[in-house]
Coordinates of C-alpha atoms in Angstrom, one line a residue:
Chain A
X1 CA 0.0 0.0 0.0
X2 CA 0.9 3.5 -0.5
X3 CA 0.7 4.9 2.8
X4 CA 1.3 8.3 4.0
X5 CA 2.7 8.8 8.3
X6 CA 2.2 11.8 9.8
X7 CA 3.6 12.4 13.1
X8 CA 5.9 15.5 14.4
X9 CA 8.0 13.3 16.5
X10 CA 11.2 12.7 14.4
X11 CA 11.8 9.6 16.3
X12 CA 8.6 8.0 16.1
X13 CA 8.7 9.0 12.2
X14 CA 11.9 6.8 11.7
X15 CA 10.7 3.6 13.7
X16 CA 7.4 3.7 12.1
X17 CA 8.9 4.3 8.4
X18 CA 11.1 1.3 9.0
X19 CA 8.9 -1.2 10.2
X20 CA 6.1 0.1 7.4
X21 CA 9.0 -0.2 4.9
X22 CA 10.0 -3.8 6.1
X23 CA 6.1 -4.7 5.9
X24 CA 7.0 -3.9 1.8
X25 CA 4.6 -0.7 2.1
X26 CA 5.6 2.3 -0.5
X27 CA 5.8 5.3 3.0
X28 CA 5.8 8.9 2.3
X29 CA 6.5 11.2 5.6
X30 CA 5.1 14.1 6.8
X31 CA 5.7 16.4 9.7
X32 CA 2.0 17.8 10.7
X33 CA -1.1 18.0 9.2
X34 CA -0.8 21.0 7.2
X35 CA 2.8 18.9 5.2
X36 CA 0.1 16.0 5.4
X37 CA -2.8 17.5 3.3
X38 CA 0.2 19.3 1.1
X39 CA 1.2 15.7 0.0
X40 CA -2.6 14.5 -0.1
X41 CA -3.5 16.8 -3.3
X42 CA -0.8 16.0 -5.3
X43 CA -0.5 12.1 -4.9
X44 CA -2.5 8.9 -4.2
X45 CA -2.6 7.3 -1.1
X46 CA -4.5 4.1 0.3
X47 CA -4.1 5.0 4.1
X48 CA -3.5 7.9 5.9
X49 CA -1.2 7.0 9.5
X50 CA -1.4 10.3 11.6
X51 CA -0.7 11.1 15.1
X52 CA -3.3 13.0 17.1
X53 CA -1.6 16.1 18.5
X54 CA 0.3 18.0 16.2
X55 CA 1.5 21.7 15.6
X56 CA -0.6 23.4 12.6
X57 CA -2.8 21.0 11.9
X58 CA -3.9 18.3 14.3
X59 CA -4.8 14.8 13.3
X60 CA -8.6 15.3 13.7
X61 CA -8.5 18.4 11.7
X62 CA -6.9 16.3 8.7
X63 CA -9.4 13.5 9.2
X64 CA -12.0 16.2 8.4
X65 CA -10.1 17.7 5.3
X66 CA -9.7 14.1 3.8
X67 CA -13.4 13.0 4.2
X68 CA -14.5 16.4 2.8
X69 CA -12.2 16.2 -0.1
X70 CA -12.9 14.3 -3.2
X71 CA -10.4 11.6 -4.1
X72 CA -10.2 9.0 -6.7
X73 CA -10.0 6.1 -4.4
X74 CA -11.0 5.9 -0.4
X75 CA -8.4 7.0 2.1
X76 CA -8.0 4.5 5.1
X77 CA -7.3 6.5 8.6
X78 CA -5.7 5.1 11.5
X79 CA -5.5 8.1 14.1
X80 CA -2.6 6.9 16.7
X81 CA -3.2 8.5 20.6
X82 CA -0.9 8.6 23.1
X83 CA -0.5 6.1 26.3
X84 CA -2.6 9.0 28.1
X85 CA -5.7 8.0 26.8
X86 CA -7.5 11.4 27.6
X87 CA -8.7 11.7 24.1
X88 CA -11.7 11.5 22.4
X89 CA -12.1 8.6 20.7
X90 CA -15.7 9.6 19.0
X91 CA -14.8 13.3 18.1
X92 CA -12.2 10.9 16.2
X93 CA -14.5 8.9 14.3
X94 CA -17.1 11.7 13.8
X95 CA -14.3 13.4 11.9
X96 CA -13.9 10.6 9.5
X97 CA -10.7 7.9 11.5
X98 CA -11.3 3.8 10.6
X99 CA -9.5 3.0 13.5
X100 CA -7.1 3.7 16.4
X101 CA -3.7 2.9 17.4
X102 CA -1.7 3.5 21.1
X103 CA 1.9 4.6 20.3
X104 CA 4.6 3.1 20.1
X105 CA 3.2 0.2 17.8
X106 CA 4.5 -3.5 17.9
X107 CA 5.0 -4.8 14.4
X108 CA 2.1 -7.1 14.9
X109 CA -0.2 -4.8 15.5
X110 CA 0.8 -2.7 13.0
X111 CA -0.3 -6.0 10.6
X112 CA -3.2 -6.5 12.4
X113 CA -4.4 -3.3 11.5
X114 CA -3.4 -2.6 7.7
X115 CA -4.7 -5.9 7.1
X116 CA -7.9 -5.1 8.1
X117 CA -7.3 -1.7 5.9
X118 CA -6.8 -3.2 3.3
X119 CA -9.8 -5.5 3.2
X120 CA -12.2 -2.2 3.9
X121 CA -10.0 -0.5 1.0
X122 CA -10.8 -3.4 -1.4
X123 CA -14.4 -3.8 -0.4
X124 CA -14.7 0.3 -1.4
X125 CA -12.9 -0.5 -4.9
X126 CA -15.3 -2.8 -5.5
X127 CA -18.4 -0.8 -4.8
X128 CA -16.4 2.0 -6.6
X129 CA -16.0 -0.2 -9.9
X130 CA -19.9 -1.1 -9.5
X131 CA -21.4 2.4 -9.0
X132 CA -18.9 3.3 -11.9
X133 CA -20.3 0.4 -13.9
X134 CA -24.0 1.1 -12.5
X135 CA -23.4 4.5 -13.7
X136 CA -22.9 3.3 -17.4
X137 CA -26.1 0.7 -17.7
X138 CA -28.4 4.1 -15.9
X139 CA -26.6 6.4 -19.0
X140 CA -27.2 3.9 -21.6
X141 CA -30.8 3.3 -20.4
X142 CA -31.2 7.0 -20.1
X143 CA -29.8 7.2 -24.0
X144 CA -32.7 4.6 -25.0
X145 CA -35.5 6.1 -22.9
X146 CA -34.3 9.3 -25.1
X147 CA -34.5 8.0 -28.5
X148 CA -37.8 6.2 -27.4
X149 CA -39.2 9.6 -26.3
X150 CA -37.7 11.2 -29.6
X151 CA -39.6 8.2 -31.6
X152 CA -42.7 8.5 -29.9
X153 CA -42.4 12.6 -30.3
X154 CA -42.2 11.9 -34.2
X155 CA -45.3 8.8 -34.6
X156 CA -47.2 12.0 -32.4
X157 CA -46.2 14.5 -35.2
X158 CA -47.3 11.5 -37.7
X159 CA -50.6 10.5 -36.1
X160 CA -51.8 14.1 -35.7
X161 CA -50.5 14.7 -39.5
X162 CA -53.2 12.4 -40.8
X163 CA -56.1 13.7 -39.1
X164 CA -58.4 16.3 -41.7
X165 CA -56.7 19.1 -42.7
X166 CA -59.5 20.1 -44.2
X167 CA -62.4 22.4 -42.5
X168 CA -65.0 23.1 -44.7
X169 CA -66.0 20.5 -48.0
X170 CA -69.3 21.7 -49.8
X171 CA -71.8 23.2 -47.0
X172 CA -70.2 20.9 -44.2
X173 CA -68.3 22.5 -41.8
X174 CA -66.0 20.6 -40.0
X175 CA -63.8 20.6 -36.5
X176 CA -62.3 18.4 -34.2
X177 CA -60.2 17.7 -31.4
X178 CA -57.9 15.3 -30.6
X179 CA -55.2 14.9 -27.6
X180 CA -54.5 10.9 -26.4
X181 CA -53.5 9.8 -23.1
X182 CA -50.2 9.2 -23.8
X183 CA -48.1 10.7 -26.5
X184 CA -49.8 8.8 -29.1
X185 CA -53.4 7.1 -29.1
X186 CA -56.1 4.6 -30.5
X187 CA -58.5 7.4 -31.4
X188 CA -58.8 8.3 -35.0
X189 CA -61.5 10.1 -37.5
X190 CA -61.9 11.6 -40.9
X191 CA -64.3 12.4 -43.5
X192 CA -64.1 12.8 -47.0
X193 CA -66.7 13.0 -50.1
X194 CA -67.2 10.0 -52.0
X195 CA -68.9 11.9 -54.7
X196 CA -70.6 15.5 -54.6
X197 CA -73.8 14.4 -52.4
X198 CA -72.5 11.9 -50.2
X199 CA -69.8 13.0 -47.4
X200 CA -68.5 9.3 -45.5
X201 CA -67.1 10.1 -42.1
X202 CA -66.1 7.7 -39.2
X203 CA -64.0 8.1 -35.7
X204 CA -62.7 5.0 -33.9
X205 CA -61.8 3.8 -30.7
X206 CA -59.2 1.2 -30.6
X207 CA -59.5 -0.5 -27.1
X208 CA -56.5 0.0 -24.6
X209 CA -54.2 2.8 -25.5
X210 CA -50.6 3.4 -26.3
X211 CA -47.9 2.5 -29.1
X212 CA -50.2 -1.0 -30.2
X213 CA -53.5 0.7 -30.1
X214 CA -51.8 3.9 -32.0
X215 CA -50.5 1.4 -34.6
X216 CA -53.9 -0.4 -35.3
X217 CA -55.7 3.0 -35.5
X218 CA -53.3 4.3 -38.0
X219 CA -53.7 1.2 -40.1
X220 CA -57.6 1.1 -39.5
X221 CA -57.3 4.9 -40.9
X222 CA -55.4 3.5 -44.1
X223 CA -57.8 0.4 -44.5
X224 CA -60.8 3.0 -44.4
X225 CA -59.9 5.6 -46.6
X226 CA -59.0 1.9 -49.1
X227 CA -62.0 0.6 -48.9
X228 CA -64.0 3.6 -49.6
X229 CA -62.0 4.6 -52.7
X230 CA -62.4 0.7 -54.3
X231 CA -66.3 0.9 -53.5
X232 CA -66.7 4.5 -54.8
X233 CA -68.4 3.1 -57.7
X234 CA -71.1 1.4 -55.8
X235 CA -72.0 4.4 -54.2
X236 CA -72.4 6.3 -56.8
X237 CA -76.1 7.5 -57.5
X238 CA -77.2 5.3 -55.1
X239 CA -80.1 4.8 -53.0
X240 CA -80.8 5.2 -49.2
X241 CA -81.4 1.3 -49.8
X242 CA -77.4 0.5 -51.6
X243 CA -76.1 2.8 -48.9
X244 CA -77.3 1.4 -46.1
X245 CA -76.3 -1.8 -47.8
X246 CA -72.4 -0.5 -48.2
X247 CA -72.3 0.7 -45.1
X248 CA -73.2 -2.7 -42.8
X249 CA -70.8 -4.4 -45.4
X250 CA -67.9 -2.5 -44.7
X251 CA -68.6 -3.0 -41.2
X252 CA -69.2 -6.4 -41.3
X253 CA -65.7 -7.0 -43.3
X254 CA -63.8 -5.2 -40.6
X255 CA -65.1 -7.2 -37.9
X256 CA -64.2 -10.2 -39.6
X257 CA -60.8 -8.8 -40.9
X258 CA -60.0 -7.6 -37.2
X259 CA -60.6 -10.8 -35.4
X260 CA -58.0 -12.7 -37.6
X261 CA -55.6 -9.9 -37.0
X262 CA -54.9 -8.6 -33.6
X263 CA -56.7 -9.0 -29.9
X264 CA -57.8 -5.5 -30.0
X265 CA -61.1 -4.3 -31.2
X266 CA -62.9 -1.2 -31.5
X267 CA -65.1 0.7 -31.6
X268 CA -66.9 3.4 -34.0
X269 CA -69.2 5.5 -36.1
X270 CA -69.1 4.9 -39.7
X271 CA -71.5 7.5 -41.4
X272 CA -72.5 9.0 -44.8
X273 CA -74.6 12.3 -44.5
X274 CA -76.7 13.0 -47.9
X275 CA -76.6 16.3 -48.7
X276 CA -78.9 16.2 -51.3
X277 CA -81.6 14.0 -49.4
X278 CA -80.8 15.8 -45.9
X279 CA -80.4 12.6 -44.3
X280 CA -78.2 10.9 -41.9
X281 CA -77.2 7.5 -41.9
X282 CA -74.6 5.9 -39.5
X283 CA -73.8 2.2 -37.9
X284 CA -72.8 3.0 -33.9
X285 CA -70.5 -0.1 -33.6
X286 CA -69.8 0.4 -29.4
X287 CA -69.6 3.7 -29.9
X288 CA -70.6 6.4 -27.4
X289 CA -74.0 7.9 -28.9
X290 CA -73.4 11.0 -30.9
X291 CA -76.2 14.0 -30.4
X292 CA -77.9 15.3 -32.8
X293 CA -78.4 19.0 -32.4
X294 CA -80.9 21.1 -34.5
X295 CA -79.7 24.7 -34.5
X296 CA -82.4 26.2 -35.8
X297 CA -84.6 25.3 -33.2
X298 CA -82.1 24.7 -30.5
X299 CA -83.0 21.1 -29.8
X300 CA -80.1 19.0 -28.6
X301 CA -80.7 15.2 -28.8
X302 CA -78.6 11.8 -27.8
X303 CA -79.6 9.5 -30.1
X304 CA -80.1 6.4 -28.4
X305 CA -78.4 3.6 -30.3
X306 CA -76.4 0.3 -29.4
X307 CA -74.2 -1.7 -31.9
X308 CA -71.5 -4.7 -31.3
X309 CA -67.7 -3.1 -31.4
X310 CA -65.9 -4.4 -34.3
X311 CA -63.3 -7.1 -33.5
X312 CA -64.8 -8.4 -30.8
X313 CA -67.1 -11.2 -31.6
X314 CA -68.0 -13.0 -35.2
X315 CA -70.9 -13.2 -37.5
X316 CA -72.9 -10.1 -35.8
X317 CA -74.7 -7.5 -38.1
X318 CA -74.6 -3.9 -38.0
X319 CA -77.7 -1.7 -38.1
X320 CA -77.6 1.2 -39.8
X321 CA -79.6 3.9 -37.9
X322 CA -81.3 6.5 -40.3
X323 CA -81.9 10.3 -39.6
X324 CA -83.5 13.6 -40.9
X325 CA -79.9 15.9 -41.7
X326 CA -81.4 18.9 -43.3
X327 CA -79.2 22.3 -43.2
X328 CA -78.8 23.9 -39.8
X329 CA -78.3 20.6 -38.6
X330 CA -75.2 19.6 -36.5
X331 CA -73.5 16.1 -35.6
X332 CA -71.4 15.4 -32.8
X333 CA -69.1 12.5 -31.8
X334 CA -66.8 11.7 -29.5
X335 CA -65.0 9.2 -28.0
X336 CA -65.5 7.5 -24.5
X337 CA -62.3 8.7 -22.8
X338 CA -64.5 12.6 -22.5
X339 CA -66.4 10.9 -19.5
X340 CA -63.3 9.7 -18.0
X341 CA -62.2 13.2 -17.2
X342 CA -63.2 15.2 -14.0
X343 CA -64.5 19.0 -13.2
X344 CA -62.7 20.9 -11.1
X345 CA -64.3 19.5 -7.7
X346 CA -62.8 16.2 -8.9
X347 CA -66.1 14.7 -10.1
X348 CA -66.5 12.4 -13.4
X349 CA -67.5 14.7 -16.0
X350 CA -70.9 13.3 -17.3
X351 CA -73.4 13.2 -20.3
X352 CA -76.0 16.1 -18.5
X353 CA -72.3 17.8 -19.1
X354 CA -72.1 17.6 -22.7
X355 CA -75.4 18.0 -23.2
X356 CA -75.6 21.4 -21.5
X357 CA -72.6 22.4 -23.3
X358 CA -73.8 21.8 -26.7
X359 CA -77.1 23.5 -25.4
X360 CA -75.2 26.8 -24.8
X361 CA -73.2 26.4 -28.4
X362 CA -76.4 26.1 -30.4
X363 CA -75.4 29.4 -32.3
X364 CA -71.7 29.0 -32.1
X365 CA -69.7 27.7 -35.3
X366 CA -68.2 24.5 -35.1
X367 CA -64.9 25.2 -34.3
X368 CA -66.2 27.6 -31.4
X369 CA -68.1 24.7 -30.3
X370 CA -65.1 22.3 -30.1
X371 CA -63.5 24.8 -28.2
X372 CA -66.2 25.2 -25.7
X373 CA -66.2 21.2 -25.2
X374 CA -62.4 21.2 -24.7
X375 CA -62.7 23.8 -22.4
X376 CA -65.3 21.7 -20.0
X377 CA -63.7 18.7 -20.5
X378 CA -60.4 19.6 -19.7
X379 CA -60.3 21.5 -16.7
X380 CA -57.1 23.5 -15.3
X381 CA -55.8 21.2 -13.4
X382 CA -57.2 18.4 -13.7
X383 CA -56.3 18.0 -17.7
X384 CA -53.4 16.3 -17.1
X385 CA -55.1 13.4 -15.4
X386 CA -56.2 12.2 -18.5
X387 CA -56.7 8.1 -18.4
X388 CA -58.1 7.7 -21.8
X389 CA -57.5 9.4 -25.4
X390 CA -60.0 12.0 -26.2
X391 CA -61.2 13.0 -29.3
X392 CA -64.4 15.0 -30.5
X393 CA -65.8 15.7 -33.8
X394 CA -68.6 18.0 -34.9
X395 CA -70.1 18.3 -38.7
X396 CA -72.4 21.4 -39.5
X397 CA -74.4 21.2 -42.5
X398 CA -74.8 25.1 -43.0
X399 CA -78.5 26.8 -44.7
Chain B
X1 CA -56.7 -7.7 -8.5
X2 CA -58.7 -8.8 -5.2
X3 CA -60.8 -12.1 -6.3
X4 CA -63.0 -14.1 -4.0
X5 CA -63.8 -17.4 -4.7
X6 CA -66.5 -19.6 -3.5
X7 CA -66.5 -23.3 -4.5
X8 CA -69.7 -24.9 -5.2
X9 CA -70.3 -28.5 -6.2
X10 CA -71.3 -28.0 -10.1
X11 CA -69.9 -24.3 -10.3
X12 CA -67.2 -21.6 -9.0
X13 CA -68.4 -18.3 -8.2
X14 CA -65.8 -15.5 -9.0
X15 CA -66.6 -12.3 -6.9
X16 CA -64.6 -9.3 -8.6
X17 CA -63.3 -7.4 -5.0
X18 CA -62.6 -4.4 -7.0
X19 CA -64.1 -0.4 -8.0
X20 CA -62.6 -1.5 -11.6
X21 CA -62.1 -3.7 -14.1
X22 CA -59.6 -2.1 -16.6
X23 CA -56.5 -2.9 -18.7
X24 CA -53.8 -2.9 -15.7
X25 CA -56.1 -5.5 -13.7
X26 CA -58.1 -7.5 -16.1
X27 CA -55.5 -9.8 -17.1
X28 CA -55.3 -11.2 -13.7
X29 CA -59.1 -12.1 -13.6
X30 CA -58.5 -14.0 -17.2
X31 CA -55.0 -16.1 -15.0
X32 CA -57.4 -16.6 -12.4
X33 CA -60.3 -18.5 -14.4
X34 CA -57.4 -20.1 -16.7
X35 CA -56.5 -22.0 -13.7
X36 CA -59.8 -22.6 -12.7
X37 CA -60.9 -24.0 -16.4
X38 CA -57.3 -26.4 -16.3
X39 CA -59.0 -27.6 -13.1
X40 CA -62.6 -28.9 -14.5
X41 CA -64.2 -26.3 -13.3
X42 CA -65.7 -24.6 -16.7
X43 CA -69.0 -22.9 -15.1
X44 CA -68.4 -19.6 -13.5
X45 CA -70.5 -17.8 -12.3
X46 CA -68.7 -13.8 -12.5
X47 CA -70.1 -11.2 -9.4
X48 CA -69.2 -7.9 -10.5
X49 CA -71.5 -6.3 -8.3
X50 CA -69.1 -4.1 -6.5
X51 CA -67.9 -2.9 -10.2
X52 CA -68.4 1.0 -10.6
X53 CA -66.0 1.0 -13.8
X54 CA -65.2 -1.2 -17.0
X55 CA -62.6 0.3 -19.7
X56 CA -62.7 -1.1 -23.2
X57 CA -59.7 -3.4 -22.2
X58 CA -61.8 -4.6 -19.3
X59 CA -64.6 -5.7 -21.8
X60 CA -62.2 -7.4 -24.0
X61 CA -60.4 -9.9 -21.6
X62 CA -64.1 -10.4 -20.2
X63 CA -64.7 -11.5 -24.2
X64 CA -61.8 -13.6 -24.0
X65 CA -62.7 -15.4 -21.1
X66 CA -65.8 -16.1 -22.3
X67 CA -64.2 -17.8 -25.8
X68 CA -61.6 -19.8 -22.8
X69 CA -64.4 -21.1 -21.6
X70 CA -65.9 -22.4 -25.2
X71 CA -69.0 -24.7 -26.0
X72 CA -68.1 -26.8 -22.9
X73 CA -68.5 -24.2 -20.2
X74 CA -71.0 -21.7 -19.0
X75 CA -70.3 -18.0 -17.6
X76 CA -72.7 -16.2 -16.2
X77 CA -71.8 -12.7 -15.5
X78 CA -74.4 -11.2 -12.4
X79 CA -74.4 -7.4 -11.1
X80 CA -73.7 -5.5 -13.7
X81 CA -74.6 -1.9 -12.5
X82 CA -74.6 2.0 -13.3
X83 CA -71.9 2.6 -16.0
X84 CA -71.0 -0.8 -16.4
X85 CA -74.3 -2.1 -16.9
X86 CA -74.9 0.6 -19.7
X87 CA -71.4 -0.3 -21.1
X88 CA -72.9 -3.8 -22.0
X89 CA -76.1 -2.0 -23.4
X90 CA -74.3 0.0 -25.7
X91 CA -71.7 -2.5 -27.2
X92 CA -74.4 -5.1 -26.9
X93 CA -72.4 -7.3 -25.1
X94 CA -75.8 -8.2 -22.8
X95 CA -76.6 -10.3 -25.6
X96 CA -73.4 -12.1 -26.0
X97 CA -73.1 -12.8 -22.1
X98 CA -75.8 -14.9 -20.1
X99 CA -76.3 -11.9 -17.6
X100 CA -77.9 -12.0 -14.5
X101 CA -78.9 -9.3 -12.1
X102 CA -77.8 -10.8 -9.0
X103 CA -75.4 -13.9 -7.9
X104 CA -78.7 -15.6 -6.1
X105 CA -80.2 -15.7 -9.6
X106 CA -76.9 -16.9 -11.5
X107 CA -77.0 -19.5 -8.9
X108 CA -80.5 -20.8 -9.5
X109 CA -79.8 -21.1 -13.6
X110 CA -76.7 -23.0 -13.0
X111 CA -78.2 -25.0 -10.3
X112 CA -81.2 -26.2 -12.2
X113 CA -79.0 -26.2 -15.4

C-alpha cells in the first residue's frame, strides 16, 4: 500500500517508516497535518497514518479535510493516541478515522491493523467499480428512454399529421379535437366526399391505448380511406337502400378482418350524410352515442343507439340507424375517454355535461363549439389526469 | 386484482373485489379463471357487483374469457350496474353474455341447469 505517516515526532517518524517499509509498504512522511494535506492533493494514497496532536494541523482536523475532499480512491485512517488516553475517541471517528492505534506500535499490531485496511479498502474499490459500472447501464438506459421519447415525439407528429386538414367541404363544416393519453393514441376520425352528395365520415376507438392501439388506429385509418376509394363506384347514385347496404358491409368486413388480425377491437361510427336527401345515416359499432343538435330550433338530442364493437365477436350484423340531416343541422361524436375526465371538484365529468354544453353552443360555429367542449372537459388542473385518449368531432351542415 | 372465490359442487363463483375492471387489472381475472378452467371447473359464475368502472380493455379480456371457456362451459356474469351495466347495453355485449342481475339468480340457472 501507499501509505502516507504523519507524526511531528522525528523519532517516532523513523521507527514507524522502518517497520512500514520492512512490511514492503511504499511510505511517504510528513511532519503535521498541514505537510500531510500538502502531500494529499498531489499524490494517491490508500491510508492515511497520523498522530493525534500536532502543531498546525492536528490529526482530527486532517481526518476532516480528507473526508470532505474528493479523491479518486477511499483514504483509510488510523489516528494513533498517546498512552494517556485522555482523548476522544468519537470526536475521532465523527471526523472521518477507521481506527485507532496506542503509540509506540508492535510490528504485529501494525499487521493486524493494515490488514484489516486493506480488506475495507478493497471492499470500497469494489463498490467503486460497480457504482462506476451502474453509472454506465443508468446512461445507456437514459440514451434509450431518449431516442424512445424522440420516436414516440415523431409517430405523435405523424398520427396528428393524418387527421383532416380540411375544414369546410361543400356546406359541411367541419372541427375536431384530438389529444390521447399518452403521447400517441387509438382514437382516430376523418371524413371525406365519396362523390358531390355523399360526405363518409367515421372516428374510432381502438381498445386499450398506447404504441399498439396507435398502430392499429393508424392502419384502420389506411384500411378506411381503401375501402371507400375501391367501393366508390357502388356508391355512386345510389339509393338510401345500396347505402345502407355498403355501409353494414364495410362493417361487417372489418369485424371479420380484425378478429384474424390482432386481440384488439374497436369501436366506431361509420357514417355518410346525404346532402342532397338531408339525411343521416350511421352504424354506432360500441360507440358512445353522438347528439344530434338542430340549430335552428335549438333542440339538442342523444340519439339512443347500441351496436357490437368491431373485433370483438364474429358473425354479428350492424344496423344502420337513419336520420333527418337537413341544413342547420349539426352532428357530434366523440369518444368514451370525455367521460373519463373530471370537473374541477374532482367529479367524473358526465353526459348532462355535454349535453348542456352543446345547449349553450347552439349558435356558435363548429370550431367555437369544439373549443367550448375542450374547455369543459379539460379542466385547469385536472387536464393532465387524462386516463383515456380523447377526441371529438362535430359536422355542421350550413343553410 | 382482489378475487373471492367460493367453490360450489357444479360451479365456481368469482366475486370481482374491485371499483374497476380495466387494462392494468383484467389480465389477472383471465389467469385466475385459466386455472380454474385447467381444473374442470368450466362454469363460473362472475359477481361484478361491486364494479363502478369497465374500460374497453376490461370488456375485451371479459370476451376472451368467455371464448376460454368455449362450447363446454357456462359463464354467467351477475351485477352488472350503473356505467357498467350501460357499457354492456351500448356495445351489446348483454346479448353475447348470459347476464344476471344478481349472484342468487346466476345461482339458481346453474343450479337447475
Amino acid at each position: 500500500m501507499k501509505i502516507l505517516l504523519v507524526d511531528d515526532a522525528l523519532d517516532m517518524r523513523l521507527v514507524m517508516k522502518r517497520t512500514l517499509t520492512l512490511m514492503d509498504h511504499q511510505v511517504t512522511v510528513a511532519e503535521d497535518g498541514a505537510e500531510a494535506w500538502e502531500y494529499l492533493r498531489n499524490e494517491v494514497f490508500q491510508a492515511v497514518i497520523t498522530d493525534w496532536d500536532m502543531p498546525n494541523m492536528n490529526g482530527v482536523e486532517l481526518c476532516r479535510h480528507i473526508r470532505s475532499a474528493t479523491f479518486p480512491n477511499y483514504v483509510y485512517i488510523i489516528l494513533l493516541t498517546g498512552r494517556s488516553g485522555k482523548h476522544n475517541l468519537i470526536a475521532g471517528m465523527d471526523a472521518g478515522a477507521d481506527d485507532f492505534a496506542t503509540k509506540p506500535m508492535e510490528r504485529d499490531e501494525m499487521e493486524v491493523l493494515l490488514r484489516a485496511a486493506e480488506r475495507v479498502i478493497s471492499l470500497e474499490r469494489r463498490l467503486e467499480q460497480q457504482n462506476h459500472d451502474l453509472a454506465k447501464v443508468n446512461e445507456s438506459l437514459e440514451k434509450a428512454r431518449d431516442e424512445t421519447m424522440r420516436d414516440l415525439h415523431h409517430a405523435a407528429t405523424l398520427q396528428m399529421g393524418i387527421l383532416p386538414a380540411q375544414k369546410q367541404i361543400g356546406r359541411l363544416d367541419f372541427a375536431w379535437f384530438f389529444r390521447p393519453a399518452q403521447m400517441i393514441g387509438g382514437d382516430t376520425f376523418n371524413y371525406f366526399p365519396m362523390n358531390e352528395r355523399l360526405q363518409l365520415f367515421y372516428t374510432v376507438d381502438v381498445s386499450g391505448h398506447g404504441i399498439s392501439a396507435a398502430l392499429l388506429s393508424m392502419y384502420l385509418s389506411n384500411l378506411l380511406t381503401s375501402t371507400a376509394d375501391q367501393t366508390c363506384s357502388q356508391w355512386c347514385g345510389g339509393n338510401e337502400a345500396s347505402i345502407k347496404q355498403n355501409l353494414a358491409k364495410m362493417l361487417r368486413f372489418f369485424n371479420e378482418h380484425l378478429l384474424d388480425l390482432t386481440d384488439h377491437y374497436f369501436t366506431m361510427i361509420l357514417g355518410v350524410i346525404d346532402t342532397s336527401e338531408h339525411r343521416l345515416h350511421f352504424i354506432q359499432a360500441g360507440h358512445p352515442m353522438p347528439f344530434l343538435v338542430d340549430k335552428a330550433s335549438g333542440c339538442v338530442e342523444e340519439l339512443d343507439c347500441t351496436g357490437f364493437p368491431v373485433g370483438l365477436v364474429p358473425d354479428v350484423d350492424y344496423e344502420v340507424m337513419s336520420y333527418p340531416f337537413p341544413p342547420e343541422s349539426r352532428l357530434v361524436l366523440f369518444s368514451d375517454g370525455l367521460f373519463e375526465m373530471l370537473d374541477n371538484k374532482g367529479q367524473p365529468l358526465l353526459n348532462s355535461d355535454l349535453d348542456a354544453v352543446l345547449k349553450t353552443s347552439v349558435d356558435a360555429d363548429a370550431t367555437e363549439t369544439v373549443r367550448s367542449i375542450r374547455n369543459h372537459f379539460l379542466v385547469d388542473g385536472y387536464e393532465k389526469n387524462q386516463p383515456d385518449d380523447l377526441s371529438v368531432m362535430v359536422i355542421d351542415f350550413k343553410a | 386484482m382482489k378475487l373471492q372465490t367460493i367453490e360450489k359442487d357444479e360451479f365456481t363463483i368469482i366475486k370481482v373485489e374491485e371499483k374497476r375492471i380495466d387494462a392494468v387489472n383484467a389480465p389477472e381475472l383471465r389467469q385466475k379463471i385459466n386455472e380454474l378452467s385447467g381444473t374442470g371447473q368450466t362454469r363460473v359464475i362472475l359477481d361484478i357487483s361491486n364494479v363502478t368502472f369497465m374500460d374497453s380493455s376490461g370488456l375485451g379480456v371479459l370476451v376472451s374469457i368467455l371464448k376460454m371457456l368455449g362450447g363446454s362451459g357456462e359463464l354467467i356474469i351477475a351485477g352488472a350496474n350503473g356505467i357498467v351495466s350501460d357499457l354492456f347495453k351500448l356495445t351489446r355485449m348483454d346479448r353475447i353474455f348470459r347476464m344476471c342481475d344478481d349472484p342468487e339468480s346466476a345461482e339458481q340457472i346453474m343450479t337447475v341447469a
